[in-house]
CSV table of C-alpha atoms in Angstrom, one decimal:
chain,number,residue,atom,x,y,z
A,1,MET,CA,-39.3,84.2,-68.0
A,2,ASN,CA,-41.9,82.9,-65.6
A,3,ALA,CA,-41.4,79.2,-64.9
A,4,HIS,CA,-45.2,78.8,-64.5
A,5,LEU,CA,-46.0,79.9,-68.1
A,6,GLN,CA,-47.9,77.3,-70.1
A,7,PRO,CA,-46.5,76.1,-73.4
A,8,THR,CA,-47.9,77.9,-76.4
A,9,GLY,CA,-48.4,76.5,-79.8
A,10,SER,CA,-44.7,77.0,-80.5
A,11,ALA,CA,-42.7,74.1,-81.8
A,12,TYR,CA,-40.2,74.8,-79.1
A,13,PHE,CA,-42.5,73.2,-76.6
A,14,ILE,CA,-43.0,70.0,-78.4
A,15,GLN,CA,-42.1,67.2,-76.1
A,16,GLN,CA,-40.0,64.2,-77.1
A,17,GLU,CA,-42.1,61.3,-78.3
A,18,THR,CA,-42.3,58.8,-75.4
A,19,ALA,CA,-44.1,56.0,-77.4
A,20,LYS,CA,-42.9,52.5,-76.7
A,21,GLN,CA,-40.7,50.7,-79.2
A,22,GLU,CA,-42.5,47.9,-81.0
A,23,ARG,CA,-41.1,45.0,-83.1
A,24,HIS,CA,-42.9,44.6,-86.4
A,25,THR,CA,-42.6,42.2,-89.3
A,26,LEU,CA,-43.0,43.8,-92.7
A,27,SER,CA,-43.6,41.9,-96.0
A,28,VAL,CA,-42.6,43.8,-99.1
A,29,LEU,CA,-43.5,42.6,-102.6
A,30,VAL,CA,-41.0,44.0,-105.2
A,31,SER,CA,-40.0,43.5,-108.8
A,32,ASN,CA,-37.2,41.1,-109.1
A,33,GLU,CA,-34.6,43.3,-110.7
A,34,PRO,CA,-31.1,44.5,-109.9
A,35,GLY,CA,-30.7,47.2,-107.2
A,36,VAL,CA,-34.1,46.8,-105.6
A,37,LEU,CA,-32.8,45.2,-102.4
A,38,ALA,CA,-30.0,47.9,-102.2
A,39,ARG,CA,-32.7,50.6,-102.4
A,40,VAL,CA,-34.8,49.0,-99.7
A,41,ILE,CA,-31.8,48.6,-97.4
A,42,GLY,CA,-30.6,52.1,-98.2
A,43,LEU,CA,-33.9,53.5,-97.0
A,44,PHE,CA,-33.2,51.9,-93.6
A,45,SER,CA,-29.5,52.7,-93.3
A,46,GLY,CA,-30.0,56.3,-94.6
A,47,ARG,CA,-32.4,57.1,-91.8
A,48,GLY,CA,-30.8,55.1,-89.0
A,49,TYR,CA,-33.4,52.4,-88.8
A,50,ASN,CA,-32.2,49.0,-87.7
A,51,ILE,CA,-33.1,45.8,-89.5
A,52,GLU,CA,-33.2,42.9,-87.0
A,53,SER,CA,-33.8,40.3,-89.7
A,54,LEU,CA,-33.9,40.4,-93.5
A,55,THR,CA,-34.8,37.6,-96.0
A,56,VAL,CA,-35.5,37.9,-99.7
A,57,SER,CA,-36.4,35.4,-102.4
A,58,GLU,CA,-38.2,35.3,-105.7
A,59,THR,CA,-41.7,34.0,-105.0
A,60,GLU,CA,-43.4,34.4,-108.4
A,61,HIS,CA,-41.0,33.4,-111.2
A,62,GLU,CA,-43.4,34.2,-114.1
A,63,ALA,CA,-44.3,37.7,-112.7
A,64,HIS,CA,-40.6,38.4,-111.7
A,65,LEU,CA,-41.7,39.2,-108.1
A,66,SER,CA,-39.7,38.8,-105.0
A,67,ARG,CA,-40.8,39.0,-101.4
A,68,ILE,CA,-38.6,40.8,-98.8
A,69,THR,CA,-39.4,40.0,-95.2
A,70,ILE,CA,-38.0,42.7,-92.8
A,71,VAL,CA,-38.1,42.6,-89.0
A,72,THR,CA,-37.6,46.0,-87.5
A,73,SER,CA,-38.4,48.0,-84.3
A,74,GLY,CA,-39.5,51.5,-83.7
A,75,THR,CA,-42.2,53.7,-82.3
A,76,PRO,CA,-45.6,53.5,-84.0
A,77,GLY,CA,-44.8,56.8,-85.8
A,78,VAL,CA,-41.4,55.6,-87.0
A,79,LEU,CA,-43.0,52.3,-88.2
A,80,GLU,CA,-45.6,54.2,-90.2
A,81,GLN,CA,-42.9,56.4,-91.7
A,82,ILE,CA,-40.9,53.3,-92.7
A,83,LYS,CA,-44.0,51.7,-94.4
A,84,SER,CA,-44.8,55.0,-96.2
A,85,GLN,CA,-41.3,55.4,-97.5
A,86,LEU,CA,-41.1,51.8,-98.6
A,87,ASP,CA,-44.3,52.2,-100.5
A,88,ARG,CA,-42.8,55.2,-102.5
A,89,ILE,CA,-39.9,53.1,-103.9
A,90,VAL,CA,-40.8,52.6,-107.5
A,91,PRO,CA,-40.3,48.8,-107.9
A,92,VAL,CA,-42.2,48.1,-104.7
A,93,HIS,CA,-45.7,46.7,-105.5
A,94,ARG,CA,-47.0,46.2,-101.9
A,95,VAL,CA,-46.0,46.7,-98.3
A,96,VAL,CA,-47.9,44.8,-95.6
A,97,ASP,CA,-47.2,45.1,-91.9
A,98,LEU,CA,-47.8,41.5,-90.9
A,99,THR,CA,-47.8,42.4,-87.2
A,100,VAL,CA,-50.7,44.9,-87.7
A,101,ARG,CA,-52.5,42.5,-90.0
A,102,ALA,CA,-52.3,39.7,-87.4
A,103,THR,CA,-53.9,42.0,-84.8
A,104,GLN,CA,-56.7,42.9,-87.3
A,105,LEU,CA,-57.3,39.1,-87.8
A,106,GLY,CA,-57.5,38.6,-84.0
A,107,GLN,CA,-54.1,36.9,-83.8
A,108,GLU,CA,-51.1,37.6,-81.5
A,109,ARG,CA,-48.4,37.5,-84.2
A,110,PRO,CA,-47.9,36.3,-87.8
A,111,ILE,CA,-46.4,32.9,-88.3
A,112,GLU,CA,-42.7,33.3,-88.2
A,113,ARG,CA,-40.1,30.7,-88.9
A,114,GLU,CA,-36.3,30.6,-89.3
A,115,VAL,CA,-33.8,27.9,-90.4
A,116,ALA,CA,-30.4,27.5,-88.9
A,117,LEU,CA,-27.4,25.3,-89.5
A,118,VAL,CA,-25.5,24.7,-86.2
A,119,LYS,CA,-22.0,23.1,-86.2
A,120,VAL,CA,-21.1,21.4,-82.9
A,121,ALA,CA,-18.0,19.5,-81.9
A,122,GLY,CA,-18.8,16.2,-80.3
A,123,GLU,CA,-16.9,13.1,-79.1
A,124,GLY,CA,-17.7,10.4,-76.5
A,125,GLU,CA,-20.5,10.9,-74.0
A,126,GLU,CA,-20.9,14.5,-75.0
A,127,ARG,CA,-21.6,13.4,-78.5
A,128,ALA,CA,-24.4,11.1,-77.4
A,129,GLU,CA,-25.9,13.9,-75.2
A,130,ALA,CA,-25.7,16.5,-78.0
A,131,LEU,CA,-27.6,14.0,-80.3
A,132,ARG,CA,-30.2,13.4,-77.6
A,133,LEU,CA,-30.8,17.1,-77.1
A,134,ALA,CA,-30.9,17.8,-80.8
A,135,ASP,CA,-33.6,15.1,-81.1
A,136,ALA,CA,-35.6,16.8,-78.4
A,137,PHE,CA,-35.5,20.0,-80.5
A,138,HIS,CA,-36.4,18.1,-83.7
A,139,ALA,CA,-33.1,19.2,-85.2
A,140,LYS,CA,-31.8,17.0,-88.0
A,141,VAL,CA,-28.3,15.9,-88.5
A,142,VAL,CA,-27.3,17.0,-92.0
A,143,ASP,CA,-23.6,16.2,-91.8
A,144,ALA,CA,-21.5,14.3,-89.3
A,145,THR,CA,-17.9,13.1,-88.8
A,146,VAL,CA,-16.2,11.5,-85.8
A,147,SER,CA,-15.4,15.0,-84.5
A,148,HIS,CA,-18.5,17.2,-85.3
A,149,PHE,CA,-22.2,17.4,-86.3
A,150,ILE,CA,-24.0,20.0,-88.4
A,151,PHE,CA,-27.6,20.2,-87.3
A,152,GLU,CA,-30.5,21.8,-89.2
A,153,ILE,CA,-33.2,23.3,-87.0
A,154,THR,CA,-36.4,25.1,-88.0
A,155,GLY,CA,-38.7,27.1,-85.8
A,156,LYS,CA,-39.3,30.3,-84.1
A,157,SER,CA,-36.2,32.4,-83.4
A,158,SER,CA,-36.6,31.8,-79.7
A,159,LYS,CA,-36.4,28.1,-80.3
A,160,ILE,CA,-33.2,28.5,-82.3
A,161,ASP,CA,-31.8,30.7,-79.6
A,162,GLN,CA,-32.5,28.0,-77.0
A,163,PHE,CA,-30.9,25.3,-79.1
A,164,VAL,CA,-27.8,27.4,-79.6
A,165,ALA,CA,-27.5,28.1,-75.9
A,166,ILE,CA,-27.9,24.4,-75.1
A,167,MET,CA,-25.2,23.4,-77.6
A,168,LYS,CA,-22.6,25.9,-76.4
A,169,PRO,CA,-21.2,23.6,-73.7
A,170,PHE,CA,-20.7,20.8,-76.2
A,171,GLY,CA,-18.4,22.9,-78.4
A,172,LEU,CA,-20.4,25.2,-80.6
A,173,ILE,CA,-18.2,25.9,-83.7
A,174,GLU,CA,-20.4,27.9,-86.1
A,175,ILE,CA,-24.0,29.1,-86.7
A,176,CYS,CA,-25.7,30.2,-89.9
A,177,ARG,CA,-29.2,31.5,-89.7
A,178,THR,CA,-31.5,32.3,-92.6
A,179,GLY,CA,-33.5,35.2,-91.1
A,180,ILE,CA,-37.3,35.1,-90.5
A,181,ALA,CA,-39.8,34.1,-93.1
A,182,ALA,CA,-43.3,35.1,-92.1
A,183,MET,CA,-47.0,35.2,-93.2
A,184,ASN,CA,-50.4,35.7,-91.7
A,185,ARG,CA,-52.8,32.9,-91.0
A,186,GLY,CA,-56.0,32.6,-93.0
A,187,PRO,CA,-57.1,32.1,-96.6
A,188,GLN,CA,-56.2,35.6,-97.8
A,189,GLY,CA,-52.8,36.5,-99.3
A,190,MET,CA,-50.7,39.5,-98.8
């Protein structure tokens, strides 16, 4: 075969997609019924998509609706496929890509917040320094003994990452994070 031949319309010449991976936050409004979360997660795991963060809670008690917030990454094509497949799950009422919506509204990103509980050992001067640093991060002490603290911190994931990194030298014992809750700015809803 001549190496200089141009590719034809054949599928054998389709090049691999070189699109850049993007991180998107999706908001999914679903019926609050057994098995819905498992079906949503199954869609991701069955196709090899990664979930970076997942939160779910009932948001409209009377209407029996829950909101699932999913942070995932993929190429634009993969992200469109995820949204399309989520939309086809029967108890899903609405899928909104908050990242795309923020761009449409002229914003960089949706509002994203996370809560973390961080348990840190602390005695003596290190105890005082850990408290001073926690105050600088607006972390609240929610439990304390003579040997440890449990701090509650709310903010962007990057802020929580920084707080955890700063607390490591003081004797970081345990971390529990809620995952990201997100919504777009402006008067309109999902």
